[in-house]
Every structure is written in C-alpha cells, then in structure tokens.
PDB file of C-alpha atoms and ligand atoms in Angstrom:
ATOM      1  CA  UNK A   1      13.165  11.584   4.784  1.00 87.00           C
ATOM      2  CA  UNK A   2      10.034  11.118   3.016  1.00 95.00           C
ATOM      3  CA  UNK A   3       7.537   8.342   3.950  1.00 98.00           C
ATOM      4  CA  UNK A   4       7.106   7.445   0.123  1.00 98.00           C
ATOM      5  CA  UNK A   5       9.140   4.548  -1.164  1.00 98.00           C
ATOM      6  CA  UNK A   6       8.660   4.282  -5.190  1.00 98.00           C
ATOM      7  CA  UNK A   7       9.988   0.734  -7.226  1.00 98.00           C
ATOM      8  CA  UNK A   8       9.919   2.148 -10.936  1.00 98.00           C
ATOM      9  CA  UNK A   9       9.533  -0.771 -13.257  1.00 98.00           C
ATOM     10  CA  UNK A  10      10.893  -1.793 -16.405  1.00 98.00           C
ATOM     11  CA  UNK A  11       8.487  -1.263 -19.152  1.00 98.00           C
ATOM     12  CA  UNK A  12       9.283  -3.881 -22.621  1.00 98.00           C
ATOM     13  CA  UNK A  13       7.870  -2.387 -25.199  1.00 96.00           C
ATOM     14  CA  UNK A  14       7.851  -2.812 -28.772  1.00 97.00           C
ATOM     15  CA  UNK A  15       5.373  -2.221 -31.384  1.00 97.00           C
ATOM     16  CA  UNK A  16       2.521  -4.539 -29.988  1.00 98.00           C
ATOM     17  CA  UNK A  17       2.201  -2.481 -26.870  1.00 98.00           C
ATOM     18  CA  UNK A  18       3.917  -2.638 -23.856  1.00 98.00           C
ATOM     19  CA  UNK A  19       4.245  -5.546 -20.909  1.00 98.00           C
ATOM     20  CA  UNK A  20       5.613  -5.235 -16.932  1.00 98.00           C
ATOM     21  CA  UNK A  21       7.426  -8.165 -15.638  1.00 98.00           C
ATOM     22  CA  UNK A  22       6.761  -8.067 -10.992  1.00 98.00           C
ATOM     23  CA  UNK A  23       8.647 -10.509  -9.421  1.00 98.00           C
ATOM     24  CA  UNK A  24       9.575 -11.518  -5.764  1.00 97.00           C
ATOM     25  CA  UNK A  25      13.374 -10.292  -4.872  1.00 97.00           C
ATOM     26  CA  UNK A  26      13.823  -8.603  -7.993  1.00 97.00           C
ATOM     27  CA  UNK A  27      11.633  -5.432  -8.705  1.00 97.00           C
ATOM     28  CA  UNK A  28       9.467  -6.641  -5.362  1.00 98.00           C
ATOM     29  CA  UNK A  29      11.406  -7.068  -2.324  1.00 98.00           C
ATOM     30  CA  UNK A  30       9.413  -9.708  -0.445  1.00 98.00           C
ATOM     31  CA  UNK A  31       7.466 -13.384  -0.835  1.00 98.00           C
ATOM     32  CA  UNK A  32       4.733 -12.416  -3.017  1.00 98.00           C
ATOM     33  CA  UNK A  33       2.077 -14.436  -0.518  1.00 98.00           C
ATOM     34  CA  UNK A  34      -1.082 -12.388  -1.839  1.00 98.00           C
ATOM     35  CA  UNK A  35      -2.576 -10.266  -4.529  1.00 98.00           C
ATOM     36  CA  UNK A  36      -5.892  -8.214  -4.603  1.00 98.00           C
ATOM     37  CA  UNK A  37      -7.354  -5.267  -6.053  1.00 98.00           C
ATOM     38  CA  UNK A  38      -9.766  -2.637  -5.972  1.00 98.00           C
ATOM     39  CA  UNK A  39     -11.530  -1.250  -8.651  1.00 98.00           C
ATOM     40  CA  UNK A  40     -15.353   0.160  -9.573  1.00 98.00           C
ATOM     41  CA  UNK A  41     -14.925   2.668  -6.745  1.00 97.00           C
ATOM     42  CA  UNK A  42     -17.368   5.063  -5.751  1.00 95.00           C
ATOM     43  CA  UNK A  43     -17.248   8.821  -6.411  1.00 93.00           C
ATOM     44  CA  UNK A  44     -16.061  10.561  -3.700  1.00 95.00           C
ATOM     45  CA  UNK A  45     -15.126   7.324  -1.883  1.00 97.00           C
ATOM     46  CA  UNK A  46     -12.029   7.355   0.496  1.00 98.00           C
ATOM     47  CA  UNK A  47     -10.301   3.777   1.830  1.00 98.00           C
ATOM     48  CA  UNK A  48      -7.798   2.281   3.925  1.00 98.00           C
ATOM     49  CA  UNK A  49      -7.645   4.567   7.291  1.00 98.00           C
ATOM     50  CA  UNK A  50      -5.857   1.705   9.091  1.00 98.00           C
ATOM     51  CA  UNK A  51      -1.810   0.625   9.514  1.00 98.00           C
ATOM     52  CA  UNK A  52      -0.478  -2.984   9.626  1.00 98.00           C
ATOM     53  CA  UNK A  53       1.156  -4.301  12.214  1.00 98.00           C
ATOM     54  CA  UNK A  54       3.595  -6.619  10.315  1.00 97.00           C
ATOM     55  CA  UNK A  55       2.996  -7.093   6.640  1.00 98.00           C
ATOM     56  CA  UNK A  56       5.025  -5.056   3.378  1.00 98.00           C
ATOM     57  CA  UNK A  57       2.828  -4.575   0.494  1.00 98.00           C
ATOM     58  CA  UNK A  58       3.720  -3.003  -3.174  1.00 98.00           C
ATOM     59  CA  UNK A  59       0.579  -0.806  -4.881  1.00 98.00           C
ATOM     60  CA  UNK A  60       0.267  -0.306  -8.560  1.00 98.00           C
ATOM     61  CA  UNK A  61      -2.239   1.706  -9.848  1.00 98.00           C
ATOM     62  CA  UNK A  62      -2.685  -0.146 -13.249  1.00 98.00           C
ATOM     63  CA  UNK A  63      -5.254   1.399 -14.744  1.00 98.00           C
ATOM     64  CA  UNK A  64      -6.445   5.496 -13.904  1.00 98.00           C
ATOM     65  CA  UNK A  65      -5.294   7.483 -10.521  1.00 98.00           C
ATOM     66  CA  UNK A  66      -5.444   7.441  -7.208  1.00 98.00           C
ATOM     67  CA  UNK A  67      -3.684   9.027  -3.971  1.00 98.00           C
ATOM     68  CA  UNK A  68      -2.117   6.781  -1.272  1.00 98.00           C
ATOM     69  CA  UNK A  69      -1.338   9.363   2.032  1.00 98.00           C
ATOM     70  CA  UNK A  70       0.864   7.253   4.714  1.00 98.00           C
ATOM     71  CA  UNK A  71       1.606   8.396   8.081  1.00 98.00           C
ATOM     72  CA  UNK A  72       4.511   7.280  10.537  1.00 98.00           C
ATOM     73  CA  UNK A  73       2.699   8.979  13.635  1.00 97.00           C
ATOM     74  CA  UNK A  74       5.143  11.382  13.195  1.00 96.00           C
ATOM     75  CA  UNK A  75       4.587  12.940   9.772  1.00 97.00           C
ATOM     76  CA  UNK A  76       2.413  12.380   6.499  1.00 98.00           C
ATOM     77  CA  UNK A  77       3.398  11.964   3.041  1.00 98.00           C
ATOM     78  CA  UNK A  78       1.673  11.203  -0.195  1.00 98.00           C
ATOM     79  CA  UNK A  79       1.828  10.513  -3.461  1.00 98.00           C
ATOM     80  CA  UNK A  80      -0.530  10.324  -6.760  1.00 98.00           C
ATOM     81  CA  UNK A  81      -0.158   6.301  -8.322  1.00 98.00           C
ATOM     82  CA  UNK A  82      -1.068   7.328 -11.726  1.00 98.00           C
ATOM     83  CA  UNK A  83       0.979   4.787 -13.696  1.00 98.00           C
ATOM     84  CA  UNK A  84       1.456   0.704 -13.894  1.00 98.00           C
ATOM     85  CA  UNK A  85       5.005   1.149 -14.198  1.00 98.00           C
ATOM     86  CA  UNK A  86       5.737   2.941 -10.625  1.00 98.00           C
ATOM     87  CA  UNK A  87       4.893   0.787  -6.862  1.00 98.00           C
ATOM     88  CA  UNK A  88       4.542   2.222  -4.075  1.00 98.00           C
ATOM     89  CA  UNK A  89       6.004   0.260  -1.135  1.00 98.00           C
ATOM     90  CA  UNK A  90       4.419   0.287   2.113  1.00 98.00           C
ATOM     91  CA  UNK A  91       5.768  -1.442   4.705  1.00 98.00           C
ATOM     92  CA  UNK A  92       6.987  -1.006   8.351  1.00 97.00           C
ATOM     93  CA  UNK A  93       4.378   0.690  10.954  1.00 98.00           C
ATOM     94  CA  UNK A  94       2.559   3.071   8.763  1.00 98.00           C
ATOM     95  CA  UNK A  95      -1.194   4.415   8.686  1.00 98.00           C
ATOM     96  CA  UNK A  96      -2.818   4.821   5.112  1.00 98.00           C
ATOM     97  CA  UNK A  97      -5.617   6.309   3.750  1.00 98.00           C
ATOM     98  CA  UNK A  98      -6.402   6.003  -0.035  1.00 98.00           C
ATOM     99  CA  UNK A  99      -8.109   9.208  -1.461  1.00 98.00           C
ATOM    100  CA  UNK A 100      -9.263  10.505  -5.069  1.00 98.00           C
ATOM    101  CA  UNK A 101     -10.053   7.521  -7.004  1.00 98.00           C
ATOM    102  CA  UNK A 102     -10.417   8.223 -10.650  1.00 98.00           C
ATOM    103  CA  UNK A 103     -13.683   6.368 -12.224  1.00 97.00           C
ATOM    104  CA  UNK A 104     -11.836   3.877 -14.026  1.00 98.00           C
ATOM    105  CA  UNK A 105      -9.055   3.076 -11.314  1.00 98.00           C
ATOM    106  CA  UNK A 106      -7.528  -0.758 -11.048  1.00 98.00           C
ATOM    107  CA  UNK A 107      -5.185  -0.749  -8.120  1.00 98.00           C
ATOM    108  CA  UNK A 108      -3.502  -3.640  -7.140  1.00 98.00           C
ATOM    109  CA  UNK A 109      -1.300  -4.711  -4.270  1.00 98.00           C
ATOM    110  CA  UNK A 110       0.917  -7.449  -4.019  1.00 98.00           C
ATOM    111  CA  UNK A 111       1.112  -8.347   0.020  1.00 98.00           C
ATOM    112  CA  UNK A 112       3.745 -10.262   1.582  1.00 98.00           C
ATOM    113  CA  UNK A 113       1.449 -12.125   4.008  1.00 98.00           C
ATOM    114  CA  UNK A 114      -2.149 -13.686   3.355  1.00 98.00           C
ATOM    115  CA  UNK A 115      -4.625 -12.029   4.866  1.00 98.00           C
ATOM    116  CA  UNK A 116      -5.509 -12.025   8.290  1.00 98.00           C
ATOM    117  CA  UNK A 117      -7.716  -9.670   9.963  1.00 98.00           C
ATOM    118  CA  UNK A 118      -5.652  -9.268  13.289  1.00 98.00           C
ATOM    119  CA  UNK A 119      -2.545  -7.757  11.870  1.00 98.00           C
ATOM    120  CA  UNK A 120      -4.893  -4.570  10.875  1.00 98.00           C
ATOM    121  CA  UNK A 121      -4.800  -1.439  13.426  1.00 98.00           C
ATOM    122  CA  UNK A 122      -7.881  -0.249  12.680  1.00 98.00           C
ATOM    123  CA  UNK A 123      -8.185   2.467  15.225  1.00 98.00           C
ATOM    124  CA  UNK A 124      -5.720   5.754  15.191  1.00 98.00           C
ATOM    125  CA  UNK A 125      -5.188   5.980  19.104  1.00 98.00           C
ATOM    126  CA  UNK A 126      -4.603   2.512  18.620  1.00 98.00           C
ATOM    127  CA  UNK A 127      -1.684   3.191  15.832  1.00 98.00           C
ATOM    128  CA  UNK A 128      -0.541   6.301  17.496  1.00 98.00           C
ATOM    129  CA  UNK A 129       0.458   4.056  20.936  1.00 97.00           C
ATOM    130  CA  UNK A 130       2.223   1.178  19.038  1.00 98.00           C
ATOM    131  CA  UNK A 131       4.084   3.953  17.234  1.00 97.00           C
ATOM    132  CA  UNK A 132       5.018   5.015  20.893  1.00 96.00           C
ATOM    133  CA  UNK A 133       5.772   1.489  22.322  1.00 94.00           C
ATOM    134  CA  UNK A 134       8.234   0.328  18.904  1.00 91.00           C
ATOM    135  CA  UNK A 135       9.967   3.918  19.452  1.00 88.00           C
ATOM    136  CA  UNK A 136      10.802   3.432  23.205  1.00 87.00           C
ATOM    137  CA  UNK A 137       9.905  -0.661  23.860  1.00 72.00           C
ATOM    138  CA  UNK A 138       9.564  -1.667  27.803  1.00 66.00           C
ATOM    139  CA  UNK A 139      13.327  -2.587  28.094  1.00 59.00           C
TER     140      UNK A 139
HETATM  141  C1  T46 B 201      -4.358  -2.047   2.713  1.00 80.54           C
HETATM  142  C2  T46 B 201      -4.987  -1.135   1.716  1.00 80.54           C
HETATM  143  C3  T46 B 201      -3.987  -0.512   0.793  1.00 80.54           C
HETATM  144  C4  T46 B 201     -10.246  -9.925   2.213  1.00 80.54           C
HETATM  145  O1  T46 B 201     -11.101 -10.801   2.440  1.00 80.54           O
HETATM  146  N1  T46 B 201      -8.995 -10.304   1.791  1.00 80.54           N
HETATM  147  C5  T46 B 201      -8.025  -9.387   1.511  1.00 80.54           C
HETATM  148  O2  T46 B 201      -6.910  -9.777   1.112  1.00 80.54           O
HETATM  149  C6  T46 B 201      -8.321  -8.002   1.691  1.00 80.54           C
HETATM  150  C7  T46 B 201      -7.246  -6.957   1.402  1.00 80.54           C
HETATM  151  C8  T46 B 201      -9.562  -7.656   2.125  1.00 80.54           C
HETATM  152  N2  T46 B 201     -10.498  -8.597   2.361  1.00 80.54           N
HETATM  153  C9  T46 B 201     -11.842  -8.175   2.784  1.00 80.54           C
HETATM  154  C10 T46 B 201     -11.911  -7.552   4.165  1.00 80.54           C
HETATM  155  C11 T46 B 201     -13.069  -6.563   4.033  1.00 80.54           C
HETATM  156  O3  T46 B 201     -14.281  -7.228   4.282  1.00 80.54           O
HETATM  157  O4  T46 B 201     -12.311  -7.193   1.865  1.00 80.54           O
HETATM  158  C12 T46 B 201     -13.044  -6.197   2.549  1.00 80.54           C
HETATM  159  C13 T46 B 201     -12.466  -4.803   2.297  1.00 80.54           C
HETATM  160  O5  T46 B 201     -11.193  -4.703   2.968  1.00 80.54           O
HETATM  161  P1  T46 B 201     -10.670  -3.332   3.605  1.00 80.54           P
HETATM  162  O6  T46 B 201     -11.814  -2.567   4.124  1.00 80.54           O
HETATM  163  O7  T46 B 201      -9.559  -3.655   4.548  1.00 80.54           O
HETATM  164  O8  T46 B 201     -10.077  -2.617   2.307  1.00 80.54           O
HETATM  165  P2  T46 B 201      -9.276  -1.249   2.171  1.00 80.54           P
HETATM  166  O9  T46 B 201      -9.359  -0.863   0.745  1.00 80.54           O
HETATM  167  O10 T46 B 201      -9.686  -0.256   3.194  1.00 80.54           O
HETATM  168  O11 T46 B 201      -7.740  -1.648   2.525  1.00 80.54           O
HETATM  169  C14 T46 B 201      -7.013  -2.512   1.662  1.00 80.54           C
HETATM  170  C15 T46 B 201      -6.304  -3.615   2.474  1.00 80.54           C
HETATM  171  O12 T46 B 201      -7.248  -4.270   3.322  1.00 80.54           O
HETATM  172  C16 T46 B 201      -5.185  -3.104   3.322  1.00 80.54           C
HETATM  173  O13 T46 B 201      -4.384  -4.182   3.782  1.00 80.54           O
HETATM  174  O14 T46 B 201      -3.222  -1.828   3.126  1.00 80.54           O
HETATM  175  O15 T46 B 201      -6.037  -1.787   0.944  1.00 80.54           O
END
C-alpha cells in the first residue's frame, strides 16, 4: 500500500475566482493546533530529512510545486504537491524529505501539535530503530 495519503478538497468557485474551505474533522482529520509555511526557497535547496515521533500534519502546496518523499523504514513513496486543492497527510512514524521546490512555492502545513523540538527524529539510525522497536515492542 502506498505511503501517500491525499485529502482532495472542495474547490467553490464561481466567477470571482475560486476559495478552499480546511477545517478540523471535516476535510482535516485532526485538532488543527498549528500552522506554518515555507516559502522563498533556495534553488536547489532540499528540507525536512527527519520523522516525527507523534504528531499528524496535512501539506498544501498553495502556490507552485514541490516533492514530499516519505519513508516507513520499510519503503519510500512520493508525490509532486502541485495544487492548493490536494493535502498530503503525513502522519504515523514516517521519515520525509522535501525536494524540488519551484521558485515561487508557498507550502503550508497544518500540524496537529504545537511545536516542540523533542518529538523530531532527526537522525536516520535513529528513525530506522524506533521503526524496529514500534514493529516488535519489548513485550
Ligand atoms: C516537517 C516538515 C514537513 C519553529 O520555530 N516552529 C515550527 O512550527 C517549525 C515547523 C519550525 N520552527 C523552526 C525550527 C527551525 O529553527 O524553524 C526552523 C526550521 O525548521 P525545520 O528545519 O524543522 O524545517 P523543515 O522544513 O526541515 O521541516 C518542517 C517541519 O519542521 C517538520 O515538522 O514535517 O517541515
């Protein structure tokens, strides 16, 4: 089964343009506790290359492209974000790496926890053991 969850939103258009409606337990399946975004990234840049220990998130690239690659420790999947009316939901145990930024890329992500710096794995060995530990935990 592949590793990429997509939440394809409603778009309400009419003739003035178009508007996308996000909201906790309907198109976003979790407590919408924080929201950030990255944008005026660097040619050639690369980001993330870290997993999350307990925290489901929802990315929408809303303006330009970019390429979220998630890893279970078992396999990798990825997917171009190319449009604000598709999310990408990342959640469980779940390295990611965020490649190919397009100049004029807005990506935001709506978190289910605030942040806090000691839910990040930032190391792979690191990720690759509590991969092993939730898949056979010390009974
Ligand atoms: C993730 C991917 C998709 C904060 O102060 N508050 C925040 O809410 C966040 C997300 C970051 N920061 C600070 C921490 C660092 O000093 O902003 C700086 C850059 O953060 P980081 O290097 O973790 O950014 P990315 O782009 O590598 O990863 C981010 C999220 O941190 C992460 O949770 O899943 O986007």
């Amino acid at each position: 089964m592949s590793l990429i969850k997509l939440i394809t939103f409603d778009v309400h258009g009419d003739d003035r343009g178009s508007l996308i409606a996000l909201e906790q337990y309907q198109n976003i399946p979790f407590d919408i506790k924080r929201i950030y975004y990255i944008f005026d990234t660097k040619p050639g840049v690369a980001r993330g290359f870290h997993a999350h220990k307990n925290l489901q998130q929802v990315a929408v690239c809303l303006k330009g492209q970019c390429r979220i690659m998630l890893d279970d420790g078992q396999r990798t999947d990825d997917v171009l974000l190319d449009s604000p009316a598709k999310g990408l939901l990342i959640d469980g145990l779940k390295w990611r790496e965020m490649h190919d930024f397009s100049e004029d890329c807005v990506l935001m992500v709506l978190a289910s926890e605030v942040y806090d710096e000691s839910d990040y794995i930032r190391d792979y060995d690191d990720f690759k053991r509590a991969v092993k530990n939730e898949n056979s935990p010390v009974k």
